[in-house]
CSV table of C-alpha atoms and ligand atoms in Angstrom, one decimal:
chain,number,residue,atom,x,y,z
F,1,MET,CA,26.5,73.4,-44.5
F,2,SER,CA,24.2,74.8,-41.8
F,3,THR,CA,25.9,76.2,-38.7
F,4,VAL,CA,22.7,76.0,-36.7
F,5,SER,CA,23.2,73.5,-33.9
F,6,VAL,CA,20.1,71.5,-33.0
F,7,SER,CA,20.2,70.4,-29.4
F,8,ALA,CA,19.0,66.9,-28.6
F,9,PRO,CA,15.6,66.8,-26.9
F,10,ALA,CA,15.9,66.8,-23.1
F,11,GLN,CA,16.1,63.3,-21.7
F,12,PRO,CA,13.0,62.5,-19.6
F,13,ARG,CA,13.9,62.5,-16.0
F,14,LYS,CA,14.4,59.1,-14.3
F,15,LYS,CA,11.7,58.1,-11.8
F,16,VAL,CA,12.6,59.1,-8.3
F,17,THR,CA,12.2,56.2,-5.8
F,18,THR,CA,12.8,55.6,-2.1
F,19,LEU,CA,16.2,54.2,-3.2
F,20,THR,CA,17.0,57.6,-4.8
F,21,PHE,CA,16.2,59.2,-1.4
F,22,ARG,CA,18.7,56.9,0.4
F,23,GLN,CA,21.4,57.4,-2.3
F,24,LYS,CA,21.0,61.2,-2.1
F,25,LYS,CA,21.5,61.1,1.6
F,26,GLU,CA,24.6,58.9,1.2
F,27,ARG,CA,26.0,61.3,-1.4
F,28,GLY,CA,25.1,64.4,0.8
F,29,GLU,CA,22.8,65.8,-1.9
F,30,PRO,CA,19.8,67.7,-0.6
F,31,ILE,CA,16.4,66.2,-1.3
F,32,SER,CA,13.7,68.7,-2.5
F,33,MET,CA,10.0,68.1,-1.7
F,34,LEU,CA,7.0,70.3,-2.2
F,35,THR,CA,3.3,69.8,-1.7
F,36,ALA,CA,0.8,69.8,-4.5
F,37,TYR,CA,-2.9,69.1,-4.7
F,38,ASP,CA,-3.8,69.5,-8.4
F,39,TYR,CA,-2.8,68.5,-11.9
F,40,PRO,CA,-1.3,71.8,-13.2
F,41,THR,CA,0.9,72.3,-10.1
F,42,ALA,CA,2.1,68.8,-10.2
F,43,LEU,CA,2.9,69.1,-13.9
F,44,SER,CA,5.1,72.2,-13.4
F,45,MET,CA,6.7,70.9,-10.3
F,46,ASP,CA,7.7,67.7,-12.0
F,47,ALA,CA,9.1,69.6,-15.0
F,48,ALA,CA,11.1,71.8,-12.6
F,49,GLY,CA,12.8,68.7,-11.3
F,50,VAL,CA,11.5,68.5,-7.7
F,51,ASP,CA,12.4,65.1,-6.2
F,52,ALA,CA,9.2,64.4,-4.4
F,53,ILE,CA,5.6,65.7,-4.3
F,54,LEU,CA,3.7,65.3,-1.1
F,55,VAL,CA,-0.1,65.5,-1.4
F,56,GLY,CA,-0.3,66.8,2.1
F,57,ASP,CA,-3.3,67.0,4.3
F,58,SER,CA,-2.5,70.7,4.4
F,59,LEU,CA,-4.9,70.4,1.5
F,60,GLY,CA,-7.6,70.9,4.2
F,61,MET,CA,-6.3,74.4,5.1
F,62,VAL,CA,-4.8,75.8,2.0
F,63,VAL,CA,-7.3,74.5,-0.6
F,64,LEU,CA,-10.5,73.4,1.2
F,65,GLY,CA,-10.6,76.3,3.7
F,66,TYR,CA,-10.8,74.2,7.0
F,67,ALA,CA,-9.4,75.7,10.2
F,68,ASN,CA,-6.9,72.8,10.5
F,69,THR,CA,-6.2,69.4,9.0
F,70,ILE,CA,-8.5,67.4,11.3
F,71,PRO,CA,-11.6,67.3,9.1
F,72,VAL,CA,-9.8,66.0,6.0
F,73,THR,CA,-11.2,62.7,4.7
F,74,MET,CA,-9.7,59.7,2.8
F,75,GLU,CA,-12.0,60.5,-0.1
F,76,GLU,CA,-10.8,64.1,-0.3
F,77,MET,CA,-7.1,63.0,-0.1
F,78,LEU,CA,-7.6,60.3,-2.8
F,79,HIS,CA,-9.4,62.8,-5.2
F,80,HIS,CA,-6.5,65.2,-5.0
F,81,CYS,CA,-3.8,62.4,-5.2
F,82,ARG,CA,-5.4,61.2,-8.4
F,83,ALA,CA,-5.1,64.7,-10.0
F,84,VAL,CA,-1.5,65.0,-8.9
F,85,SER,CA,-0.5,61.6,-10.2
F,86,ARG,CA,-1.9,62.5,-13.6
F,87,GLY,CA,0.5,65.5,-13.7
F,88,ALA,CA,3.7,64.1,-12.4
F,89,ARG,CA,5.8,61.4,-14.1
F,90,SER,CA,9.1,61.4,-12.3
F,91,ALA,CA,8.8,62.8,-8.8
F,92,LEU,CA,8.3,60.4,-6.0
F,93,LEU,CA,4.6,60.8,-5.0
F,94,ILE,CA,3.6,60.6,-1.4
F,95,GLY,CA,0.0,60.7,-0.1
F,96,ASP,CA,-0.6,62.0,3.4
F,97,MET,CA,-2.8,59.7,5.5
F,98,PRO,CA,-5.6,61.9,7.0
F,99,PHE,CA,-6.6,62.1,10.7
F,100,MET,CA,-8.2,58.8,11.9
F,101,SER,CA,-7.4,56.8,8.8
F,102,TYR,CA,-4.5,55.0,10.7
F,103,GLN,CA,-4.8,55.8,14.4
F,104,ALA,CA,-7.6,53.5,15.6
F,105,ASP,CA,-6.7,50.2,14.1
F,106,VAL,CA,-3.6,48.7,12.4
F,107,ASN,CA,-5.5,46.7,9.8
F,108,GLU,CA,-7.5,49.7,8.9
F,109,ALA,CA,-4.2,51.7,8.6
F,110,VAL,CA,-2.9,49.1,6.1
F,111,ARG,CA,-6.1,49.0,4.1
F,112,ASN,CA,-6.2,52.8,3.9
F,113,ALA,CA,-2.5,53.1,3.0
F,114,GLY,CA,-3.1,50.6,0.2
F,115,ARG,CA,-5.9,52.8,-1.2
F,116,PHE,CA,-3.3,55.5,-1.9
F,117,LEU,CA,-1.3,53.2,-4.1
F,118,LYS,CA,-4.2,51.2,-5.7
F,119,GLU,CA,-6.7,54.0,-6.3
F,120,SER,CA,-4.7,57.2,-6.6
F,121,GLY,CA,-1.3,56.5,-8.1
F,122,MET,CA,0.8,57.3,-5.1
F,123,ASP,CA,4.2,55.6,-4.5
F,124,ALA,CA,4.3,56.0,-0.8
F,125,VAL,CA,2.3,57.3,2.2
F,126,LYS,CA,3.1,59.6,5.1
F,127,LEU,CA,1.7,59.5,8.6
F,128,GLU,CA,2.3,61.5,11.8
F,129,GLY,CA,3.5,60.3,15.2
F,130,GLY,CA,6.4,58.4,16.9
F,131,ARG,CA,6.4,55.3,19.1
F,132,GLU,CA,2.6,55.1,19.2
F,133,ARG,CA,2.6,54.6,15.4
F,134,ALA,CA,5.5,52.2,15.2
F,135,GLU,CA,3.2,49.2,14.9
F,136,ALA,CA,1.2,50.7,12.1
F,137,VAL,CA,4.3,51.7,10.2
F,138,ARG,CA,5.7,48.2,10.6
F,139,ALA,CA,2.4,46.7,9.3
F,140,ILE,CA,2.1,49.1,6.3
F,141,VAL,CA,5.8,48.5,5.3
F,142,GLY,CA,5.1,44.8,5.7
F,143,ALA,CA,2.4,45.1,3.1
F,144,GLY,CA,5.0,46.5,0.7
F,145,ILE,CA,4.0,50.2,1.0
F,146,PRO,CA,6.8,52.7,1.7
F,147,VAL,CA,6.1,54.9,4.7
F,148,MET,CA,7.4,58.4,5.5
F,149,GLY,CA,7.2,59.4,9.2
F,150,HIS,CA,6.5,62.8,10.6
F,151,LEU,CA,7.7,64.1,13.9
F,152,GLY,CA,7.9,67.4,15.8
F,153,LEU,CA,4.9,69.7,15.1
F,154,THR,CA,2.4,67.1,13.9
F,155,PRO,CA,-0.7,69.2,12.9
F,156,GLN,CA,-3.2,66.4,13.3
F,157,SER,CA,-2.4,66.6,17.1
F,158,VAL,CA,-2.9,70.3,17.2
F,159,ASN,CA,-5.4,70.0,20.0
F,160,GLN,CA,-3.0,67.9,22.1
F,161,LEU,CA,0.0,70.2,21.4
F,162,GLY,CA,-2.0,73.3,22.3
F,163,GLY,CA,-1.6,75.0,18.9
F,164,PHE,CA,0.8,75.1,16.0
F,165,ARG,CA,4.0,75.6,18.1
F,166,PRO,CA,7.6,74.5,17.8
F,167,GLN,CA,8.4,71.1,19.4
F,168,GLY,CA,11.5,69.5,20.9
F,169,LYS,CA,12.7,72.6,22.7
F,170,THR,CA,13.5,71.0,26.1
F,171,ALA,CA,16.2,68.4,26.7
F,172,SER,CA,13.5,65.7,27.6
F,173,ALA,CA,11.4,66.6,24.5
F,174,ALA,CA,14.5,66.4,22.3
F,175,LYS,CA,15.5,63.0,23.7
F,176,LYS,CA,11.9,61.7,23.1
F,177,LEU,CA,12.0,63.0,19.5
F,178,LEU,CA,15.4,61.3,18.9
F,179,GLU,CA,14.1,58.0,20.3
F,180,ASP,CA,10.9,58.3,18.2
F,181,ALA,CA,13.0,58.9,15.1
F,182,LEU,CA,15.1,55.8,15.8
F,183,LEU,CA,12.0,53.7,16.4
F,184,LEU,CA,10.4,54.8,13.1
F,185,GLU,CA,13.6,53.9,11.3
F,186,GLU,CA,13.6,50.6,13.0
F,187,ALA,CA,9.9,50.0,12.0
F,188,GLY,CA,10.9,50.4,8.4
F,189,ALA,CA,10.1,54.1,7.5
F,190,PHE,CA,12.1,55.2,4.4
F,191,SER,CA,12.3,58.8,5.5
F,192,LEU,CA,11.1,61.3,8.1
F,193,VAL,CA,9.6,64.8,8.0
F,194,LEU,CA,10.9,66.9,10.9
F,195,GLU,CA,8.6,69.9,11.4
F,196,SER,CA,9.2,73.0,13.4
F,197,VAL,CA,12.0,71.7,15.7
F,198,PRO,CA,15.3,73.4,16.7
F,199,ALA,CA,17.8,73.3,13.9
F,200,ARG,CA,20.6,71.7,16.0
F,201,LEU,CA,18.2,69.0,17.2
F,202,ALA,CA,17.2,68.2,13.5
F,203,GLU,CA,20.8,68.1,12.4
F,204,HIS,CA,21.7,65.7,15.3
F,205,VAL,CA,18.7,63.4,14.5
F,206,SER,CA,19.6,63.5,10.8
F,207,LYS,CA,23.2,62.3,11.6
F,208,GLN,CA,21.9,59.5,13.9
F,209,LEU,CA,19.6,58.1,11.2
F,210,SER,CA,20.6,56.2,8.0
F,211,ILE,CA,17.2,57.2,6.4
F,212,PRO,CA,16.9,60.8,5.1
F,213,THR,CA,15.1,63.5,7.1
F,214,ILE,CA,13.1,66.2,5.3
F,215,GLY,CA,12.9,69.4,7.3
F,216,ILE,CA,10.2,72.1,7.4
F,217,GLY,CA,11.2,74.8,9.9
F,218,ALA,CA,14.0,72.5,11.1
F,219,GLY,CA,17.1,74.2,9.7
F,220,VAL,CA,19.6,73.4,7.0
F,221,GLY,CA,21.0,70.3,8.7
F,222,CYS,CA,18.2,68.0,7.5
F,223,ASP,CA,18.8,65.8,4.4
F,224,GLY,CA,16.1,67.6,2.5
F,225,GLN,CA,13.5,70.3,2.7
F,226,VAL,CA,9.8,70.6,2.1
F,227,LEU,CA,7.5,73.6,2.1
F,228,VAL,CA,3.7,73.9,1.6
F,229,THR,CA,3.5,75.2,-2.0
F,230,HIS,CA,0.7,77.7,-1.2
F,231,ASP,CA,3.0,79.3,1.4
F,232,LEU,CA,6.0,79.4,-1.0
F,233,LEU,CA,3.8,81.0,-3.7
F,234,GLY,CA,2.2,83.5,-1.4
F,235,LEU,CA,-1.2,82.0,-2.3
F,236,PHE,CA,-2.4,81.4,1.3
F,237,ASP,CA,-2.8,84.7,3.1
F,238,ARG,CA,-4.5,83.5,6.4
F,239,PHE,CA,-1.1,83.2,8.0
F,240,THR,CA,2.5,82.4,7.0
F,241,PRO,CA,4.7,80.5,9.4
F,242,LYS,CA,8.1,82.1,10.3
F,243,PHE,CA,10.0,79.3,8.6
F,244,VAL,CA,8.5,80.0,5.1
F,245,LYS,CA,10.4,81.7,2.4
F,246,LYS,CA,7.9,83.3,0.0
F,247,TYR,CA,9.1,83.1,-3.6
F,248,ALA,CA,6.1,84.8,-5.1
F,249,ASP,CA,3.0,86.8,-4.3
F,250,PHE,CA,0.3,84.9,-6.1
F,251,HIS,CA,-2.5,86.1,-3.8
F,252,GLY,CA,-1.7,89.7,-4.7
F,253,GLU,CA,-1.2,88.8,-8.4
F,254,MET,CA,-4.5,87.0,-8.5
F,255,GLN,CA,-6.3,90.0,-6.9
F,256,ARG,CA,-4.6,92.3,-9.5
F,257,ALA,CA,-5.7,90.1,-12.4
F,258,PHE,CA,-9.3,89.7,-11.1
F,259,ALA,CA,-9.6,93.5,-10.6
F,260,GLU,CA,-8.3,94.2,-14.1
F,261,TYR,CA,-10.8,91.7,-15.6
F,262,LEU,CA,-13.6,93.3,-13.7
F,263,SER,CA,-12.6,96.7,-14.9
F,264,ASP,CA,-12.3,95.4,-18.6
F,265,VAL,CA,-15.8,93.9,-18.4
F,266,GLN,CA,-17.3,97.0,-16.9
F,267,SER,CA,-15.6,99.3,-19.5
F,268,ARG,CA,-16.3,96.8,-22.4
F,269,GLN,CA,-12.5,96.5,-23.1
F,270,PHE,CA,-13.1,92.7,-22.9
F,271,PRO,CA,-13.8,90.8,-25.0
F,272,GLY,CA,-11.9,92.4,-27.9
F,273,ALA,CA,-12.3,91.4,-31.6
F,274,GLU,CA,-9.4,89.0,-31.1
F,275,HIS,CA,-11.4,87.1,-28.5
F,276,SER,CA,-14.5,86.8,-30.6
F,277,VAL,CA,-15.8,84.3,-33.2
F,278,GLU,CA,-16.7,85.7,-36.7
F,279,MET,CA,-18.8,84.3,-39.5
F,280,PRO,CA,-18.4,84.9,-43.2
F,281,ASP,CA,-20.2,88.1,-44.4
F,282,GLU,CA,-22.3,86.2,-47.0
F,283,GLU,CA,-23.6,83.8,-44.3
F,284,TRP,CA,-24.4,86.8,-42.1
F,285,GLU,CA,-26.3,88.6,-44.9
F,286,SER,CA,-28.2,85.5,-45.8
F,287,PHE,CA,-29.2,85.1,-42.2
F,288,ILE,CA,-30.4,88.7,-41.9
F,289,ARG,CA,-32.4,88.3,-45.2
F,290,SER,CA,-34.0,85.1,-43.8
F,291,THR,CA,-35.2,87.0,-40.7
F,292,LYS,CA,-37.0,89.8,-42.7
O,301,KIV,O1,0.4,68.3,5.1
O,301,KIV,C1,1.5,68.7,4.8
O,301,KIV,O2,1.6,69.5,3.8
O,301,KIV,C2,2.6,68.3,5.5
O,301,KIV,C3,3.9,69.1,5.3
O,301,KIV,C4,3.9,70.3,6.0
O,301,KIV,C5,5.1,68.2,5.6
O,301,KIV,O3,2.6,67.4,6.3
């Protein structure tokens, strides 16, 4: 009898839903979220077991090379959401609504939110802002579309905030942030991103809400964490916020690989015989004879 044990194939992971988010908060289990903008990244993130993938409008900065997120369009977002949805089977997929796709008009906000689900395979949308967005959140949720809020440092308001700077550092700003969080919960948001706010404020807000908070630069007291993947991988070298933990140096590794390729091409080390296509000798000889 064979002593080799054959392990059963890994069970496909169950689809993560907004209910999973709520249950994880109730059980005190941290929720993991990362950004992705393309198929291969979504594929490996999903296989790693990340709970949620945000197709963030950070796309504009880390992939498209804009100075900030303001120029990002609906078409750019939908294009990248489609690629991510082809790569991820189990993670909850959240599409970030770009600047001016939801601010001007509530009906337009609902229609644009709907496009993320209908045209690009997302499960939910995210939008930035507090009390001034409560009506849009209520209307989008009313259309059956789960909404994640985003408070604190809201990059689409960078011009109003005077730069990418931490928020909620005074007693009055902290109070406003807590009120906004409660209003978004009341409007039906299933979760909230808290970006670049003091850790004790984020923990306090998280305890006041029944919906989970996902922190970025907001300390360990949030119900989950998110990072921009290009920051985590060291792939975006323009600047790295203080709150990022770099898990790799892909920018350096890419430069090393490109320089090695260049050197191999220049020295004719590449391509080697193993990278080349051959043809049978008799066919070659027949070809040469035919050219004489
Ligand atoms: O656009 C984005 O990637 C985000 C995260 C930083 C939360 O909004």
